[in-house]
PDB file of C-alpha atoms in Angstrom:
ATOM      1  CA  MET B   1      -3.206 -90.275  54.443  1.00  0.00           C
ATOM      2  CA  GLU B   2      -4.353 -93.788  54.660  1.00  0.00           C
ATOM      3  CA  ASN B   3      -3.576 -93.895  58.358  1.00  0.00           C
ATOM      4  CA  SER B   4      -5.595 -90.693  58.811  1.00  0.00           C
ATOM      5  CA  LEU B   5      -8.591 -92.266  57.228  1.00  0.00           C
ATOM      6  CA  LYS B   6      -8.351 -95.384  59.414  1.00  0.00           C
ATOM      7  CA  ASN B   7      -7.888 -93.336  62.632  1.00  0.00           C
ATOM      8  CA  GLY B   8     -10.592 -90.762  61.679  1.00  0.00           C
ATOM      9  CA  ASP B   9      -8.069 -87.921  61.763  1.00  0.00           C
ATOM     10  CA  PHE B  10      -9.483 -85.535  59.128  1.00  0.00           C
ATOM     11  CA  THR B  11      -6.867 -82.716  59.813  1.00  0.00           C
ATOM     12  CA  ASP B  12      -4.352 -84.333  57.349  1.00  0.00           C
ATOM     13  CA  ILE B  13      -7.179 -85.036  54.977  1.00  0.00           C
ATOM     14  CA  HIS B  14      -8.390 -81.459  55.042  1.00  0.00           C
ATOM     15  CA  ALA B  15      -4.856 -80.131  54.590  1.00  0.00           C
ATOM     16  CA  ALA B  16      -4.318 -82.334  51.580  1.00  0.00           C
ATOM     17  CA  TYR B  17      -7.651 -81.278  50.164  1.00  0.00           C
ATOM     18  CA  THR B  18      -6.921 -77.641  50.676  1.00  0.00           C
ATOM     19  CA  LEU B  19      -3.352 -77.913  49.165  1.00  0.00           C
ATOM     20  CA  ASN B  20      -4.805 -79.867  46.201  1.00  0.00           C
ATOM     21  CA  LYS B  21      -7.572 -77.185  45.687  1.00  0.00           C
ATOM     22  CA  SER B  22      -5.198 -74.234  45.776  1.00  0.00           C
ATOM     23  CA  GLY B  23      -2.822 -76.150  43.369  1.00  0.00           C
ATOM     24  CA  ILE B  24      -5.782 -76.563  40.870  1.00  0.00           C
ATOM     25  CA  GLU B  25      -6.648 -72.863  41.302  1.00  0.00           C
ATOM     26  CA  LYS B  26      -3.011 -71.870  40.614  1.00  0.00           C
ATOM     27  CA  MET B  27      -2.954 -74.113  37.602  1.00  0.00           C
ATOM     28  CA  LYS B  28      -6.138 -72.500  36.261  1.00  0.00           C
ATOM     29  CA  ALA B  29      -4.656 -68.984  36.807  1.00  0.00           C
ATOM     30  CA  ILE B  30      -1.556 -70.060  34.977  1.00  0.00           C
ATOM     31  CA  ASP B  31      -3.498 -71.490  32.038  1.00  0.00           C
ATOM     32  CA  GLU B  32      -5.529 -68.241  31.711  1.00  0.00           C
ATOM     33  CA  GLU B  33      -2.434 -66.286  31.801  1.00  0.00           C
ATOM     34  CA  MET B  34      -0.802 -68.467  29.068  1.00  0.00           C
ATOM     35  CA  THR B  35      -3.909 -68.196  26.979  1.00  0.00           C
ATOM     36  CA  LYS B  36      -3.732 -64.444  27.168  1.00  0.00           C
ATOM     37  CA  ILE B  37      -0.006 -64.443  26.274  1.00  0.00           C
ATOM     38  CA  MET B  38      -0.579 -66.755  23.327  1.00  0.00           C
ATOM     39  CA  ASP B  39      -3.479 -64.498  22.126  1.00  0.00           C
ATOM     40  CA  ASP B  40      -1.141 -61.494  22.335  1.00  0.00           C
ATOM     41  CA  VAL B  41       1.634 -63.409  20.480  1.00  0.00           C
ATOM     42  CA  SER B  42      -0.795 -64.270  17.782  1.00  0.00           C
ATOM     43  CA  ALA B  43      -1.909 -60.798  17.338  1.00  0.00           C
ATOM     44  CA  ILE B  44       1.746 -59.584  17.075  1.00  0.00           C
ATOM     45  CA  GLN B  45       2.437 -62.312  14.533  1.00  0.00           C
ATOM     46  CA  GLN B  46      -0.561 -61.185  12.401  1.00  0.00           C
ATOM     47  CA  LYS B  47       0.507 -57.625  12.555  1.00  0.00           C
ATOM     48  CA  ARG B  48       4.026 -58.438  11.619  1.00  0.00           C
ATOM     49  CA  ALA B  49       2.822 -60.566   8.692  1.00  0.00           C
ATOM     50  CA  HIS B  50       0.552 -57.621   7.557  1.00  0.00           C
ATOM     51  CA  ALA B  51       3.406 -55.218   7.815  1.00  0.00           C
ATOM     52  CA  GLU B  52       5.659 -57.550   5.718  1.00  0.00           C
ATOM     53  CA  ARG B  53       3.095 -57.857   3.110  1.00  0.00           C
ATOM     54  CA  GLU B  54       2.607 -54.093   2.905  1.00  0.00           C
ATOM     55  CA  GLN B  55       6.289 -53.532   2.721  1.00  0.00           C
ATOM     56  CA  SER B  56       6.713 -56.108  -0.148  1.00  0.00           C
ATOM     57  CA  ARG B  57       3.728 -54.573  -2.013  1.00  0.00           C
ATOM     58  CA  LYS B  58       5.270 -51.103  -1.716  1.00  0.00           C
ATOM     59  CA  LYS B  59       8.695 -52.385  -2.977  1.00  0.00           C
ATOM     60  CA  ARG B  60       6.959 -54.074  -5.935  1.00  0.00           C
ATOM     61  CA  LYS B  61       5.069 -50.789  -6.641  1.00  0.00           C
ATOM     62  CA  LEU B  62       8.277 -48.906  -6.604  1.00  0.00           C
ATOM     63  CA  THR B  63      10.064 -51.277  -9.002  1.00  0.00           C
ATOM     64  CA  VAL B  64       7.125 -51.366 -11.513  1.00  0.00           C
ATOM     65  CA  GLU B  65       6.582 -47.513 -11.527  1.00  0.00           C
ATOM     66  CA  PRO B  66       9.120 -45.720 -13.956  1.00  0.00           C
TER      67      PRO B  66
END
């Protein structure tokens, strides 16, 4: 890369820039996908916690009623 700069050969520099740019774009896409997955996991955890509370409430109600 350094030699390319000294020699004025911008082909290697352009290739490195393009590779770096595509890597950054791929990282952004992965980050967005991970964020969506974490949001989905959070929603599932909230639904599960709610279902567990409801189940516990129903069990308590059954044991209290004669």
